[in-house]
Coordinates of C-alpha atoms in Angstrom, one line a residue:
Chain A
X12 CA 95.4 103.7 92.2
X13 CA 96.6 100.3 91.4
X14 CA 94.7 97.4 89.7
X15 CA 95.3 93.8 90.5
X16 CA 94.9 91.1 88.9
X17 CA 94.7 87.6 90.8
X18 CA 94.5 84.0 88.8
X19 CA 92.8 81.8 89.4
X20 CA 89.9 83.4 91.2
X21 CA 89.3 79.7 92.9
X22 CA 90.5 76.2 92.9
X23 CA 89.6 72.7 94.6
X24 CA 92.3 71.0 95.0
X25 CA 93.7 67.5 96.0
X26 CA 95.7 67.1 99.5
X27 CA 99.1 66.8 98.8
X28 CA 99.1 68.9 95.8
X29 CA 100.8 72.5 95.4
X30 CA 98.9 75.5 93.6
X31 CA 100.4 78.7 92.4
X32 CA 99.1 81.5 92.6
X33 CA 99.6 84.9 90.1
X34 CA 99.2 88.2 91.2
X35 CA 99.8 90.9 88.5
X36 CA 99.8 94.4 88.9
X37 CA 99.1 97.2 86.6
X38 CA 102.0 99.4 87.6
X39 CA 105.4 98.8 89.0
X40 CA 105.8 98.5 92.7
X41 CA 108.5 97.8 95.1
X42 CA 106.7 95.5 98.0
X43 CA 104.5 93.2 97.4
X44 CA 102.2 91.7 100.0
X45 CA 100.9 87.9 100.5
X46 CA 97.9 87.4 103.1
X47 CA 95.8 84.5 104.1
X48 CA 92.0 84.9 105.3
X49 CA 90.4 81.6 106.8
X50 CA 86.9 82.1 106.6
X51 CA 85.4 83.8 108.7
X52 CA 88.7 85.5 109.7
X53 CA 90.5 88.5 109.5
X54 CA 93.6 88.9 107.0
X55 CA 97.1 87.3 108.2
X56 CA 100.2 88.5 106.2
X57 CA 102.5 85.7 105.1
X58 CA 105.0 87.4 103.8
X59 CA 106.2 90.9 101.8
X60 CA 107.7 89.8 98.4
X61 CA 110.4 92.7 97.1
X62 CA 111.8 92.1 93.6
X63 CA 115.5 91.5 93.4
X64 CA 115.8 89.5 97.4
X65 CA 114.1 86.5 99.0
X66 CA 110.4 87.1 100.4
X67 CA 110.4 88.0 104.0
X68 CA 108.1 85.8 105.9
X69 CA 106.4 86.3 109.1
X70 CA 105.9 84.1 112.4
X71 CA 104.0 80.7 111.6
X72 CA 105.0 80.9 107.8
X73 CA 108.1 79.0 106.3
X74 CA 109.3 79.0 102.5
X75 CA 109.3 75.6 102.0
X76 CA 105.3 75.5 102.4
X77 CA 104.3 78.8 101.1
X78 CA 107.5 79.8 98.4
X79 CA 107.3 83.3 96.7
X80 CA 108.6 84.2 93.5
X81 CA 109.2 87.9 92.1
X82 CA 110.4 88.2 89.4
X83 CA 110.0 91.9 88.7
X84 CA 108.3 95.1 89.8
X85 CA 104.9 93.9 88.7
X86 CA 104.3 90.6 89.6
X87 CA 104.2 87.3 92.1
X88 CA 103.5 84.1 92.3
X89 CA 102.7 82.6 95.6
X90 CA 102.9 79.1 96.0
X91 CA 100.8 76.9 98.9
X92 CA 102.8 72.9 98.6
X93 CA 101.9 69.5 100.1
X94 CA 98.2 71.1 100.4
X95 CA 96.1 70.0 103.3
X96 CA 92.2 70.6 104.4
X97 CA 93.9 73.4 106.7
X98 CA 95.1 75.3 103.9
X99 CA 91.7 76.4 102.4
X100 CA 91.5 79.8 102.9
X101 CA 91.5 83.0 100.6
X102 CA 94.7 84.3 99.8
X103 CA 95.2 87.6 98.8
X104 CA 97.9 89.5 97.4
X105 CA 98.3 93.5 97.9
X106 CA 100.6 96.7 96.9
X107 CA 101.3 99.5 98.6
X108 CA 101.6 103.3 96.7
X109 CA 103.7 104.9 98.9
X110 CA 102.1 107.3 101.2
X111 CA 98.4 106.6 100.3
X112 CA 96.5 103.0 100.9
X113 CA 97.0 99.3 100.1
X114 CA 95.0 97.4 97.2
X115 CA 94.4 94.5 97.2
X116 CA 93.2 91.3 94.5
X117 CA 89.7 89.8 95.0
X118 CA 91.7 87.0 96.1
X119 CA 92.3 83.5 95.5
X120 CA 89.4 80.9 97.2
X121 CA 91.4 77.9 97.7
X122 CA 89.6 74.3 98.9
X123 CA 91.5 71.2 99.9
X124 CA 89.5 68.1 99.8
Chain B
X20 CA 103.8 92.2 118.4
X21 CA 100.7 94.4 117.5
X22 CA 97.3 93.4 117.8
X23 CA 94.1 95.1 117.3
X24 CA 90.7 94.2 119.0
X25 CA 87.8 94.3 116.7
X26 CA 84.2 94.7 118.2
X27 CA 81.7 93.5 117.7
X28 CA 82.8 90.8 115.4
X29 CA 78.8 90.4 114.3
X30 CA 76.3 92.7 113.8
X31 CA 72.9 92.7 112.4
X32 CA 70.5 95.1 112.2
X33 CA 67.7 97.2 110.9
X34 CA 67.8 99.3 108.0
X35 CA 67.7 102.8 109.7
X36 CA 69.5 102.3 112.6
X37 CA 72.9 103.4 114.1
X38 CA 75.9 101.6 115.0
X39 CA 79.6 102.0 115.7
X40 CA 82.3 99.3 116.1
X41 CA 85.7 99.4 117.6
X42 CA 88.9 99.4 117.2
X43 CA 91.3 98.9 120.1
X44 CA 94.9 98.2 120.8
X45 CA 97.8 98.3 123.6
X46 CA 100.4 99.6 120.4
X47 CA 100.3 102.9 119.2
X48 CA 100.1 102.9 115.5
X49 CA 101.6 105.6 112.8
X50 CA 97.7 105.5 111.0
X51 CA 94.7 103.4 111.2
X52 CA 92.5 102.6 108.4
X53 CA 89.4 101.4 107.9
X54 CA 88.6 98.7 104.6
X55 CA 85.2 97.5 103.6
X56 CA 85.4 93.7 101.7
X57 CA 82.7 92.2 100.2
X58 CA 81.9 88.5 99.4
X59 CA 84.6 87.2 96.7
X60 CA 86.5 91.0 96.9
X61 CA 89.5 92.0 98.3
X62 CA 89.3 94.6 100.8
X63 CA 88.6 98.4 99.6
X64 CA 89.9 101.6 101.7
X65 CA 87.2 103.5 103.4
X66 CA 89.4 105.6 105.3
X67 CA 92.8 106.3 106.5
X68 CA 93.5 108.7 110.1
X69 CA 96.4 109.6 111.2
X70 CA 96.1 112.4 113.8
X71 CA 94.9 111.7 117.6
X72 CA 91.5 112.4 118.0
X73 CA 90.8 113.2 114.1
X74 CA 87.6 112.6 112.9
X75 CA 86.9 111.9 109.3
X76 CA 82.9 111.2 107.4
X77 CA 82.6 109.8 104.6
X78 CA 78.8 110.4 104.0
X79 CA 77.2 108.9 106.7
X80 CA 80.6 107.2 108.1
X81 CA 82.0 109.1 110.9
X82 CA 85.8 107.8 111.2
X83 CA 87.5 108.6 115.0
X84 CA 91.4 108.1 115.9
X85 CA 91.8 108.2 119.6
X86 CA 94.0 110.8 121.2
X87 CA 97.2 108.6 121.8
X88 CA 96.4 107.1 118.6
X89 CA 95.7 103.5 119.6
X90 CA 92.1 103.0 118.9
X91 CA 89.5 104.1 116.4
X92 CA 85.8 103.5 115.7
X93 CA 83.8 103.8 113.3
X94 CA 80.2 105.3 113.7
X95 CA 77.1 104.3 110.6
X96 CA 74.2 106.6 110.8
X97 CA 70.9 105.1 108.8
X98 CA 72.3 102.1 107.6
X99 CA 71.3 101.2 104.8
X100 CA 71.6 97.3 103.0
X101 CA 74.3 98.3 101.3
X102 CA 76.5 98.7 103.4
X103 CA 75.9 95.3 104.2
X104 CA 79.9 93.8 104.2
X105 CA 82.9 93.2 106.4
X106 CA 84.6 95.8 108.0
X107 CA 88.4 95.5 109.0
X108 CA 90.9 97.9 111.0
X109 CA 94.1 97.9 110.2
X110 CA 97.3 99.7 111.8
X111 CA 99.8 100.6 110.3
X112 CA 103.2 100.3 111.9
X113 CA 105.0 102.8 110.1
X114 CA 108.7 103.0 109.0
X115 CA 109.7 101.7 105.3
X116 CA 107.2 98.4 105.8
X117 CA 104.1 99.5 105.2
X118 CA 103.3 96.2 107.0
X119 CA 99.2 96.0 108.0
X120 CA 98.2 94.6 111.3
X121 CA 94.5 93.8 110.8
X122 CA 91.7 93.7 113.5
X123 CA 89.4 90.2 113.0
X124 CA 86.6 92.2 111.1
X125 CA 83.3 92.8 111.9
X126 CA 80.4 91.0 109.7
X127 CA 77.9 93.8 109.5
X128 CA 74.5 92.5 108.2
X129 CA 71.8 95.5 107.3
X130 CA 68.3 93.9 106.9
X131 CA 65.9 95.8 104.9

């Protein structure tokens, strides 16, 4: 199993303003994952994060607003910039072990005001 | 692109009763698995098929994978409030990616 850590757990934060994110994980991984849940909503993946390369991001995601560090096999930062009120969501980062099941952080609750 | 229907997307009931919610898509998938989150958690594995038409219980969770392996459901007998919590699909595309395509979760609410 893997454990992950996620800081912080919440923030309020100012429109305009960028947060970063930490996800740390207790064991070395190759792929790391980035997800957003609005509320109410299911899990969207922004991006996989593999040490060594730049993040690959998926459709509707761009690296100027949501850049991704990782700097080695056991942890990320995710970063959400210019924050507006359509940016609070939870954001979640998550590991795979190979061949068995994804684990996730309890996630990051981020609020724009 | 992959998408998975989740239904319902809310569900209360009784403690006692039965339910099952779906899991549907167009895409065949390599697995399928099932993930209970609760409030302020990230999501936890329930449950993870891979064969058409394999069924899987976890207690009094009864897992199904379609035949052509692109739908599942998952079946509660006697729910209980604890297994109050949101339940998500998720295929899994396969390959080196290990990339999750998640169904829109379904708010299950088990009143005492």
């Amino acid at each position: 199993s893997a454990v992950i850590s996620q800081k912080p757990s919440r923030d309020i934060c100012q429109r305009g303003t960028s947060l970063t994110i930490q996800c740390q994980v207790d064991s070395q991984v190759t792929m790391m994952f980035w997800y957003r849940q609005q509320p109410g909503q299911s899990l969207t993946l922004i991006a996989t994060a593999n040490q060594g390369s730049e993040a690959t991001y998926e459709s509707g995601f761009v690296i100027d607003k949501f850049p991704i560090s990782r700097p080695n096999l056991t942890f990320s930062t995710l970063t959400v910039s210019n924050m507006s009120p359509e940016d609070s969501s939870i954001y979640l980062c998550s590991v795979w072990l190979v061949n068995t099941e994804a684990f996730f952080g309890q996630g990051t609750r981020l609020t724009v005001v | 692109t992959q998408l998975l229907e989740q239904s319902p997307q809310f569900l209360s009931i009784q403690e006692g009763e039965n339910l099952t919610v779906y899991c549907n898509s167009s895409s065949v998938f390599s697995s399928l698995q099932w993930y209970r989150q609760e409030p302020g958690e990230g999501p936890v594995l329930l449950v993870t098929v891979v064969t058409g038409g394999e069924v899987k219980k976890l207690k009094r969770l009864t897992f199904q994978f379609g035949d052509a392996r692109k739908d599942s459901s998952l079946h509660i007998t006697a729910a209980q409030p604890g297994d109050t919590g949101l339940y998500l699909c998720a295929g899994v595309g396969g390959g080196s990616n290990y990339k999750l395509t998640f169904g829109k979760g379904t708010l299950l609410t088990v009143n005492p």
